Coordinates of C-alpha atoms in Angstrom, one line a residue:
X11 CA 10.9 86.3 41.1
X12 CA 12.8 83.2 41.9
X13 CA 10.5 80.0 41.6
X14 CA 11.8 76.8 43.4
X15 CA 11.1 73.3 43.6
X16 CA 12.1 70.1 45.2
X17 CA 13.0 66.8 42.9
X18 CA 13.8 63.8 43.7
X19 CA 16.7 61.9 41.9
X20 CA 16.8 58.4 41.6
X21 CA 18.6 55.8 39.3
X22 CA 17.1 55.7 35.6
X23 CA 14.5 58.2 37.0
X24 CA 15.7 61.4 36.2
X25 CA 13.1 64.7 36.5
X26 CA 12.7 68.7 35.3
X27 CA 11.0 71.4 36.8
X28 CA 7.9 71.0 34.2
X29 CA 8.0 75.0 34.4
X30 CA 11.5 75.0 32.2
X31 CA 9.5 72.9 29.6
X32 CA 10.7 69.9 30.2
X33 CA 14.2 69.7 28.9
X34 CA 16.1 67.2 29.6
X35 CA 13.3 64.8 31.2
X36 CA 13.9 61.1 30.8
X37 CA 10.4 58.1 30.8
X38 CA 10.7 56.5 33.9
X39 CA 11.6 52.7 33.4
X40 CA 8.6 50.7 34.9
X41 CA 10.1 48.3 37.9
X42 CA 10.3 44.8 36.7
X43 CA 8.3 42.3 39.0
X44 CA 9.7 39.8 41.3
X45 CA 10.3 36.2 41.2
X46 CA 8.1 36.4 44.2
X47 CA 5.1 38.6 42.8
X48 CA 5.2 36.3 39.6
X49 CA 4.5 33.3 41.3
X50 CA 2.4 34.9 43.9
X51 CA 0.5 35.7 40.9
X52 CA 0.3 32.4 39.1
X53 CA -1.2 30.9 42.5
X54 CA -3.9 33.6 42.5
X55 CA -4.8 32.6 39.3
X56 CA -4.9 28.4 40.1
X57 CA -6.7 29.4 43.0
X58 CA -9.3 30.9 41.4
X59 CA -9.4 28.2 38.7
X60 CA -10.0 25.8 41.2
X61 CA -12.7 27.2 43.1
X62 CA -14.5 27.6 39.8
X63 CA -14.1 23.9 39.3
X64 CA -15.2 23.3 42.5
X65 CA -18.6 25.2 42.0
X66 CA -19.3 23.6 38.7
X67 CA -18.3 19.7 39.4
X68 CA -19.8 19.9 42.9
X69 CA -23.9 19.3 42.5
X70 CA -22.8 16.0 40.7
X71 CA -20.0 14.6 42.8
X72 CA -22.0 11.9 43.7
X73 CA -21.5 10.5 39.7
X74 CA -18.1 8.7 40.4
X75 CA -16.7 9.6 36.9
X76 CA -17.4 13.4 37.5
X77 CA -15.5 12.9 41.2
X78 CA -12.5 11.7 39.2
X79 CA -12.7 14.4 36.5
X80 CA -12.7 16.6 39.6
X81 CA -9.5 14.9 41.0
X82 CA -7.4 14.6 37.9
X83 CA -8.1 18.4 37.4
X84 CA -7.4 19.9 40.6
X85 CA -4.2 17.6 40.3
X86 CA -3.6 19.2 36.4
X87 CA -3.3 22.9 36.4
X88 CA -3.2 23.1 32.6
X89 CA -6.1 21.7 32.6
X90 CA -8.5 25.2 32.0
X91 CA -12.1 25.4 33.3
X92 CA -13.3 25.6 29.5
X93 CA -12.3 22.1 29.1
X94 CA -12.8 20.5 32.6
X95 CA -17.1 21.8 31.9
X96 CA -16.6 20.5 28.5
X97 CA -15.5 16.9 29.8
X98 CA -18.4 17.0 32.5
X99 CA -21.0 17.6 29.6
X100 CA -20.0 14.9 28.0
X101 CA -19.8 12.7 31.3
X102 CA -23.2 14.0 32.2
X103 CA -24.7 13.5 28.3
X104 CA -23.4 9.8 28.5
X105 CA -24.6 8.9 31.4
X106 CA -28.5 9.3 30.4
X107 CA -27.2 5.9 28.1
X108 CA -27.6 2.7 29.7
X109 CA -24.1 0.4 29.2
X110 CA -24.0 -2.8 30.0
X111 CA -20.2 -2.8 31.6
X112 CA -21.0 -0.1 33.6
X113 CA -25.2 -0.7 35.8
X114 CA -27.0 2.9 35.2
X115 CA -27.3 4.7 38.8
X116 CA -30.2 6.7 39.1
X117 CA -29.1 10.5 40.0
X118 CA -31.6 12.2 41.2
X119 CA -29.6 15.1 42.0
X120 CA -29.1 16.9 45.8
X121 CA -32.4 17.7 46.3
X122 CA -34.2 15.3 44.9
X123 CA -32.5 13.2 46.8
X124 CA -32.7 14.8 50.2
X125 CA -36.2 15.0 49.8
X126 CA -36.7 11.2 49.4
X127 CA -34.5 10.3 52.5
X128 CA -37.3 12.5 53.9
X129 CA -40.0 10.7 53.1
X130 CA -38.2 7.7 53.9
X131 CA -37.8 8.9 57.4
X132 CA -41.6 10.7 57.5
X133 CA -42.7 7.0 56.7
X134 CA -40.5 5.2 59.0
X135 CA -41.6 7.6 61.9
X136 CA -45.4 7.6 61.3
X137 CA -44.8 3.3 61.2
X138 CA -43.1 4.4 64.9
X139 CA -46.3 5.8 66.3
X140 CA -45.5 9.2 64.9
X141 CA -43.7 10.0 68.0
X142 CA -43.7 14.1 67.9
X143 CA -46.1 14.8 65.0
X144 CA -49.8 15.8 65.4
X145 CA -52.6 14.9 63.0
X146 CA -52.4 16.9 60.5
X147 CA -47.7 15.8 60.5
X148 CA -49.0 12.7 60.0
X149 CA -51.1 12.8 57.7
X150 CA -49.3 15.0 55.2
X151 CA -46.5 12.1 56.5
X152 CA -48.6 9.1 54.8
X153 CA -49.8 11.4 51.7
X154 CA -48.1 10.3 48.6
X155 CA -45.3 8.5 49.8
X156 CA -43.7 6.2 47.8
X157 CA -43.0 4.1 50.7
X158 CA -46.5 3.2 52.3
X159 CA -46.3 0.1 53.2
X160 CA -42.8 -1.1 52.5
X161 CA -41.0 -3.1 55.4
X162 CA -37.5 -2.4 56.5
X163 CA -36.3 -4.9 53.6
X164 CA -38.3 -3.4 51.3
X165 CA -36.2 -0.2 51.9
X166 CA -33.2 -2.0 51.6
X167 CA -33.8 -3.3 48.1
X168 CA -35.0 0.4 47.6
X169 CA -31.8 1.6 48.5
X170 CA -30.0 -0.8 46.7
X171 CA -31.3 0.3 43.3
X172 CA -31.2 3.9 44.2
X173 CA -27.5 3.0 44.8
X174 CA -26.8 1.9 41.4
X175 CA -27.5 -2.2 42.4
X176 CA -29.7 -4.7 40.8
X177 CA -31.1 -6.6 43.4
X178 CA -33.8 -9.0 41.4
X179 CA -33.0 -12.5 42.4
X180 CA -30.5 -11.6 45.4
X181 CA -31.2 -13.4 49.2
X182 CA -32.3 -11.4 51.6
X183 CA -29.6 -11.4 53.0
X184 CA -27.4 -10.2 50.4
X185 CA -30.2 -7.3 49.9
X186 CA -29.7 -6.2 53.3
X187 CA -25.9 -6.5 54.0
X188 CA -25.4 -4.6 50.6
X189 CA -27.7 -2.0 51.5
X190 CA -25.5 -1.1 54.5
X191 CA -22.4 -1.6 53.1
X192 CA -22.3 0.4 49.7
X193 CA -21.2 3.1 49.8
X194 CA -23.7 4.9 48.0
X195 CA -26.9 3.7 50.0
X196 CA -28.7 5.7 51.9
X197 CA -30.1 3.4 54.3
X198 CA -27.9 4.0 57.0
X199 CA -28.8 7.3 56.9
X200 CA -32.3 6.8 56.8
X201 CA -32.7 4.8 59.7
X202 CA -29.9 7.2 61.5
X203 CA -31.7 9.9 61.3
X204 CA -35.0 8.3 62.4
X205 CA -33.2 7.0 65.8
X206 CA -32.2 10.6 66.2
X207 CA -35.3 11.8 65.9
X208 CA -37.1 9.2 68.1
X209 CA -33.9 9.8 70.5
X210 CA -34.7 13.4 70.9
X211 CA -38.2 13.4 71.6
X212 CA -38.0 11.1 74.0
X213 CA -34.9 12.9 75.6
X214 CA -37.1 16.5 75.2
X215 CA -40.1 14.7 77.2
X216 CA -37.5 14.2 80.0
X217 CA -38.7 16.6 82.6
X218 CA -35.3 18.3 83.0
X219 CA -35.7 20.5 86.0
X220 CA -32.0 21.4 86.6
X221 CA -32.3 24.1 83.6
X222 CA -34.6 25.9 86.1
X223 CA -32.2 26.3 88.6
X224 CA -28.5 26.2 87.0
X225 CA -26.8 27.9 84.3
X226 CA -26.1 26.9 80.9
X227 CA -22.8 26.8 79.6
X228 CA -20.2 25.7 76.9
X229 CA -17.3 23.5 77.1
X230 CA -14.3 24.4 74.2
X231 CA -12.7 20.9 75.2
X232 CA -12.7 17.7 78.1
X233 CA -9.9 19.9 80.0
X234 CA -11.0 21.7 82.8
X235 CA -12.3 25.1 82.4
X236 CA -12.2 28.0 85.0
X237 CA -15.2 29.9 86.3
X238 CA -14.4 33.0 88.1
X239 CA -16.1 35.1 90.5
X240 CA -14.4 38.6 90.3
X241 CA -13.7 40.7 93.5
X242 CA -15.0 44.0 94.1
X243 CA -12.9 46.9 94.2
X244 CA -11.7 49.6 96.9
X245 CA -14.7 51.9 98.0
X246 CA -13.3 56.0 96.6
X247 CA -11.8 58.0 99.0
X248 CA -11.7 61.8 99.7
X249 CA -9.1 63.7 98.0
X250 CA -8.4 67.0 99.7
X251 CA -7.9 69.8 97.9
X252 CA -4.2 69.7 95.8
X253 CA -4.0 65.9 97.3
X254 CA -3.1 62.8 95.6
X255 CA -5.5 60.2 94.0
X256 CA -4.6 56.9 95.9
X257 CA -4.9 53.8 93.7
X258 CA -7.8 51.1 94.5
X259 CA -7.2 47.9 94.0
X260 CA -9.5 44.6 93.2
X261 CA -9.4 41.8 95.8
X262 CA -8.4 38.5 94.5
X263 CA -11.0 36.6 92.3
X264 CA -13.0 33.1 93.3
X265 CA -12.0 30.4 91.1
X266 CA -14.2 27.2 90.5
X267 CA -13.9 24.9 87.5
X268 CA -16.0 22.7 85.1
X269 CA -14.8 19.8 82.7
X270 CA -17.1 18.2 80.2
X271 CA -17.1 14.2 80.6
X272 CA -18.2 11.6 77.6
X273 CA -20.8 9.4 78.0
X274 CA -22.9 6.8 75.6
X275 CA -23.9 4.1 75.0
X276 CA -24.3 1.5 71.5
X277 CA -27.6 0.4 69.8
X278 CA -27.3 -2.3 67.2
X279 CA -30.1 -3.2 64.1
X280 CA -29.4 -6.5 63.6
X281 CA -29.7 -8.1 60.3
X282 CA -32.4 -10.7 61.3
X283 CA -34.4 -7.5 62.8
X284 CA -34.3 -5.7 59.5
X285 CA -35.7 -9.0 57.4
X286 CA -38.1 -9.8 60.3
X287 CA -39.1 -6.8 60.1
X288 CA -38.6 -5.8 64.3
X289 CA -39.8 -2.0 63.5
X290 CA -40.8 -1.9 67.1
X291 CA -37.7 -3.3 68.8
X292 CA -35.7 -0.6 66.9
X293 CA -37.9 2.1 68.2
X294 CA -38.4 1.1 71.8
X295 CA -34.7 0.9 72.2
X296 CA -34.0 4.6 71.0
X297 CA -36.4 6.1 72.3
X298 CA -35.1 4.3 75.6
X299 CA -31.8 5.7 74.7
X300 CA -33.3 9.1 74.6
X301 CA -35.2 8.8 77.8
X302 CA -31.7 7.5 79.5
X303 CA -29.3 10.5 78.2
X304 CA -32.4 12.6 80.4
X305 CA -32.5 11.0 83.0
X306 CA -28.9 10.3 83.5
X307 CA -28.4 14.1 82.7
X308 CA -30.8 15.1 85.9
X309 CA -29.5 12.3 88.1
X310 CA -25.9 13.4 87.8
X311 CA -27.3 17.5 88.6
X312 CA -29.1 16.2 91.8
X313 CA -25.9 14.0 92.6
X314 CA -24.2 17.0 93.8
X315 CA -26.5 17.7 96.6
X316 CA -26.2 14.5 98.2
X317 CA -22.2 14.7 98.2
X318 CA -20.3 15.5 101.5
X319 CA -23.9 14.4 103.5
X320 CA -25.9 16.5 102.1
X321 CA -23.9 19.5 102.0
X322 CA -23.1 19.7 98.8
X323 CA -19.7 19.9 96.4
X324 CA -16.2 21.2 97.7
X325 CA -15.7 24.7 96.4
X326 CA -12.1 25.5 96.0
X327 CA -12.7 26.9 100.0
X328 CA -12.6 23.5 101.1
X329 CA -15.5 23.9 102.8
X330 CA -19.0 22.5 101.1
X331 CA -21.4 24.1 98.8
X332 CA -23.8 24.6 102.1
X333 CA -21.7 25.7 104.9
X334 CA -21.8 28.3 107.3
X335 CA -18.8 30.1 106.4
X336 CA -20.5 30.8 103.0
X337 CA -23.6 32.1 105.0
X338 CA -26.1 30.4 102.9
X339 CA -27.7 28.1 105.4
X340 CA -30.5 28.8 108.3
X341 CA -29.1 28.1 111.5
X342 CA -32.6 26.9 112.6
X343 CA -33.8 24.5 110.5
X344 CA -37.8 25.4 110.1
X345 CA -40.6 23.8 107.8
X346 CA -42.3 25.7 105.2
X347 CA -43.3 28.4 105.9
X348 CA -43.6 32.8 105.7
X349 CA -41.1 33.3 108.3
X350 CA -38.4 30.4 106.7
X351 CA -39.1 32.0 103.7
X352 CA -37.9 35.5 104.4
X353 CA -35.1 33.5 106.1
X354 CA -34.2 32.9 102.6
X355 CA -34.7 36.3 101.0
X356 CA -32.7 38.1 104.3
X357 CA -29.6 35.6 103.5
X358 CA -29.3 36.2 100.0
X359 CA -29.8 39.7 100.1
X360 CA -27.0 40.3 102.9
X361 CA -24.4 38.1 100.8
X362 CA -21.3 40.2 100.0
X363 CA -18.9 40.3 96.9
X364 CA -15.7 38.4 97.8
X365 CA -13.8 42.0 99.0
X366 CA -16.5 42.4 101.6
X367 CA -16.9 45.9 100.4
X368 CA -20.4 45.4 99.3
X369 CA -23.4 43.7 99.3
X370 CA -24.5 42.1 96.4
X371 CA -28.8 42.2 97.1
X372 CA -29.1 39.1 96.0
X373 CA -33.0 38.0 95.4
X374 CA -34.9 34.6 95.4
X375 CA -36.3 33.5 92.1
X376 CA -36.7 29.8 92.7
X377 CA -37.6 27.2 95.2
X378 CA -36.5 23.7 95.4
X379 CA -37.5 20.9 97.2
X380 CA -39.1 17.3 97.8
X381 CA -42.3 17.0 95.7
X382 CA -44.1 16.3 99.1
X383 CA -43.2 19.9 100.3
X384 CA -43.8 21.9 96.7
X385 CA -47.7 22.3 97.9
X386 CA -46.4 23.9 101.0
X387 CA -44.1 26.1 99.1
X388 CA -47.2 27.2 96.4
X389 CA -49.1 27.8 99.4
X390 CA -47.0 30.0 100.9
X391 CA -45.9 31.5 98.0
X392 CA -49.4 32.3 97.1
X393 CA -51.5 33.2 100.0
X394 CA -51.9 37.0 100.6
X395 CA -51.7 36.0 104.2
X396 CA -49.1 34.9 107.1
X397 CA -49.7 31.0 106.8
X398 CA -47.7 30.4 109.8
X399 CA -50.2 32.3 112.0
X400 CA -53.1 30.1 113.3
X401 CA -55.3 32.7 114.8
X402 CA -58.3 34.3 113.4
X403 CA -56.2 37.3 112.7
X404 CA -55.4 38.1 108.8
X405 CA -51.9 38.9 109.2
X406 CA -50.2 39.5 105.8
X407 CA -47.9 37.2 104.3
X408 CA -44.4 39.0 103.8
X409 CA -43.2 36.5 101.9
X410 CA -46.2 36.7 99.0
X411 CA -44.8 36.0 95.8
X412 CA -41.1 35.7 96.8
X413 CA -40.2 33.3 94.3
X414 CA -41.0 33.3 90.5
X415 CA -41.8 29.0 90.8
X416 CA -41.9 26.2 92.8
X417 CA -40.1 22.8 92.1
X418 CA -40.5 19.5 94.0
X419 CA -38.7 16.4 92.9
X420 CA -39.2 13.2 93.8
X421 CA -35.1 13.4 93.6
X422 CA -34.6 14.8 97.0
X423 CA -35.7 13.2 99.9
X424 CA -35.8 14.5 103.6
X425 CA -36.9 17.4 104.7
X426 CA -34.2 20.2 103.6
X427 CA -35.6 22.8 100.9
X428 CA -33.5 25.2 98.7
X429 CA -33.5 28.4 97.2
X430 CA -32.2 29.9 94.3
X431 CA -31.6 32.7 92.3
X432 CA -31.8 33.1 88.4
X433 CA -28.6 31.0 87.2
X434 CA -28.0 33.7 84.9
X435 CA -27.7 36.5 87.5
X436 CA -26.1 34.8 89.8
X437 CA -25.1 31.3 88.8
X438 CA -24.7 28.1 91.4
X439 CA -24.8 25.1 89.5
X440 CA -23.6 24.9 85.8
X441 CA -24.4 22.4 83.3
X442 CA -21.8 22.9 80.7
X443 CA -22.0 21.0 77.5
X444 CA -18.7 20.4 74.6
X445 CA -18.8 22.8 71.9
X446 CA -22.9 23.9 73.4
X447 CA -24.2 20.5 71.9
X448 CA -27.3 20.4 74.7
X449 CA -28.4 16.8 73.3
X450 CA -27.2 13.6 72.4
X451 CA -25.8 13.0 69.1
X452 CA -25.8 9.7 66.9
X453 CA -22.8 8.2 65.0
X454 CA -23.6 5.0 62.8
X455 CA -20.7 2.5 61.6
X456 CA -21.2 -1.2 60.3
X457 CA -21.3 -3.5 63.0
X458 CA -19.6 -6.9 62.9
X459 CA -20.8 -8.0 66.2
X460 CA -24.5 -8.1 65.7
X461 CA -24.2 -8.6 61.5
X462 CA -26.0 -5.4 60.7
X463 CA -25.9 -1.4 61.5
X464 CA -24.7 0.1 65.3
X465 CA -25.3 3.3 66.6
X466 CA -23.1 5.2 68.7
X467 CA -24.9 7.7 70.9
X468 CA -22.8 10.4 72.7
X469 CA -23.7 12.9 75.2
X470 CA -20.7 15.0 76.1
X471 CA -21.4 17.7 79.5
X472 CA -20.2 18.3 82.9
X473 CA -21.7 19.5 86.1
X474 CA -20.3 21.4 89.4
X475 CA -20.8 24.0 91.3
X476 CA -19.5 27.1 90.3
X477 CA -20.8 29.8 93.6
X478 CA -22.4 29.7 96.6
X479 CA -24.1 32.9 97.1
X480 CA -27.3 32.4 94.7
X481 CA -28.2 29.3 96.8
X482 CA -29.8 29.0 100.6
X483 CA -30.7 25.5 102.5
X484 CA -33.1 25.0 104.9
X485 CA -32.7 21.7 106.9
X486 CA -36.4 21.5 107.5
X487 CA -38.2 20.8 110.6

């Protein structure tokens, strides 16, 4: 019998058939690493170094002497994490001693910490009125809080020792431009995040009607962003036996777009209202803020209907949101009513996809009008029988139910009424917000115009039309 086998020969790697016993078999030389792989290596290993660093000097980097230790050994790769825990020990150890070069700061550690800004704010809100909270908020607000009954300078000098200060003996004055200024203090942030709370419930309380009949979206960037409608495709055809399948093709997409603008506005705390004590100044204006980023927000959504008189935004037609070429407008205008309602539901439901092939059955879900029309719409909506008969017959109302709710708004004026489909379905206005921020945020900074803390509030969206055929208009009568 002849036995065979197949071995490869390579450089300093040579190899037997192990069924002749081995002879004359060599150890292969192990490859030597890289240049490469040895330093790919080493930066692994400082890599991993550093993170542990990281996760042990972290909960105290608030302790200036442990942020340097944390600098000089991410800078010092020699140094190893055995020593750099040994030297935060002993930072840590020494710090429980008070020295009289160096004021003891009080570290309270993350949490602790957190949870006093907390109660700073709890206390600060509750002195507000206790905008948003019920009973019960409030009153587990007030309960053991180190803060009852301190005014806004008495927070400051607060903050100031918290900080590491000693303010015994200072001025007022000095109490609270230190308080804002160190670096340390949380003061700032305690009143910050008061204002954005007061800003937000105010702003929430806004009746915001728009998000009832346009779409929510999300803006990457202030460039503007493109909202298709995609075309149908070609209806099948017949293929005879042993024919050809013919390709289809899809008719050219709609194309509407949406940018995200930036608007805001500054709220200073001066010094003097800090010391005097002007809680209520300081609340009334952000909570005004909050109840202007609402409103603005809804003006700028019903702004669009008034453009082109009354007609509504150019889409990228040229011809006006409303306009007969878009079929999406009665060609009698009519009040309230069961017949102008079915108007509505027949020209949705006979709107086409852009190829024409199809049509799209396209359903009601929401009228819109002037708030001295929305009881006509309810009634009609609601009666089980034809309102715009006036005989003693019951005729039935075909248009019971049609739409899912009824909005009037003191924002439209005239007699034209709307309808609407779920934005989500079939989208015709879109609020579109940078990065899906759906509310106003705060920014604080030291202000050197009014001598004491100013607030930046931001509110960064867009609005435009972006279809026509989830929307109908009735001129009225």
């Amino acid at each position: 019998k002849i036995k065979g086998r197949l071995v490869s020969l390579a450089p300093n790697n040579v190899q037997t058939d192990p069924a002749d016993g081995g002879a004359g078999s060599t150890p292969a030389v192990a490859a030597q690493p890289t240049a490469n792989a040895v330093a790919a290596a080493a930066l692994a290993e400082i890599r991993n170094r550093n993170v542990l660093i990281e996760a042990t000097l972290k909960p105290h980097m608030s302790n200036r002497q442990i942020s340097e230790l944390y600098t000089s050994a991410l800078a010092d790769p020699a140094m190893s994490v055995d020593q750099v825990n040994a030297k935060a020990m002993a930072i840590l150890a020494a710090h429980a001693s008070p020295n009289q070069n160096d004021p003891v700061r009080v570290e309270a550690g993350v949490d602790q910490r957190d949870k006093t800004r907390e109660r700073a704010v709890d206390f600060l809100i509750v002195r507000a009125g206790g905008r948003g909270m019920n009973a019960q908020q409030i009153a587990a607000a007030r309960q053991d809080n180190p803060f009852n009954g301190m005014t806004m300078l008495d927070m400051a000098r607060d903050a100031c020792a918290r900080a590491g200060l000693n303010p015994t003996g200072w001025s007022k004055d000095r109490i609270v431009a230190s308080a804002i200024t160190h670096s340390t203090s949380d003061f700032p942030n305690i009143f910050e995040n008061v204002m954005h709370k007061l800003l937000l419930n105010r702003y929430n309380s806004v009746e915001q009607t728009w998000r009832s009949f346009c779409r929510v979206g999300t803006l990457a960037d202030f460039r503007a962003h493109n909202r298709y409608y995609m075309g149908g495709f070609s209806d099948l055809q017949t293929v005879d036996q042993n024919g050809e399948y013919q390709d289809g093709t899809f008719s050219d997409a709609e194309k509407e777009t949406i940018s995200a603008k930036s608007k805001g506005r500054i709220l200073n705390l001066s010094r003097e209202m800090i010391i005097n004590d002007d809680m209520g100044v300081f609340t009334t204006a952000a909570e005004a803020l909050g109840l202007a980023a609402g409103r603005t927000l809804e003006k700028d959504v019903y702004a669009l209907f008034a453009l082109n008189g009354g007609a509504g935004p150019n889409m990228v037609d040229g011809n006006p949101l409303f306009h007969a070429s878009h079929n999406n407008i009665s060609g009698t205008p009519a009040t309230v009513g069961t017949n102008s309602f079915d108007d509505m539901r027949v020209g949705m439901g006979s709107q086409m996809d852009p190829s024409g092939n199809d049509f799209l059955s396209i359903t009601p879900a929401i009228w819109l009008g002037p708030l001295k029309y929305k009881g006509d719409a309810d009634i009609v909506n609601g009666s089980r029988y034809n309102v715009d008969v006036t005989n003693k017959f019951e005729i039935p109302n075909k248009s019971y139910g049609l739409v899912g709710s009824v909005i009037g708004t003191p924002r439209l004026t005239g007699t034209a009424w709307y309808g609407f489909a779920n934005p989500d379905v079939e989208p015709v206005f879109e609020v579109g917000f940078l990065d899906g921020v759906q509310e106003p945020q705060v920014a604080s900074e030291e202000s050197f115009r009014s001598n004491g803390i100013a607030w930046r509030v931001i509110f960064d969206y867009g609005v435009a039309a972006v279809g026509f055929r989830g929307a109908w208009k009735d001129a009225g009568a």
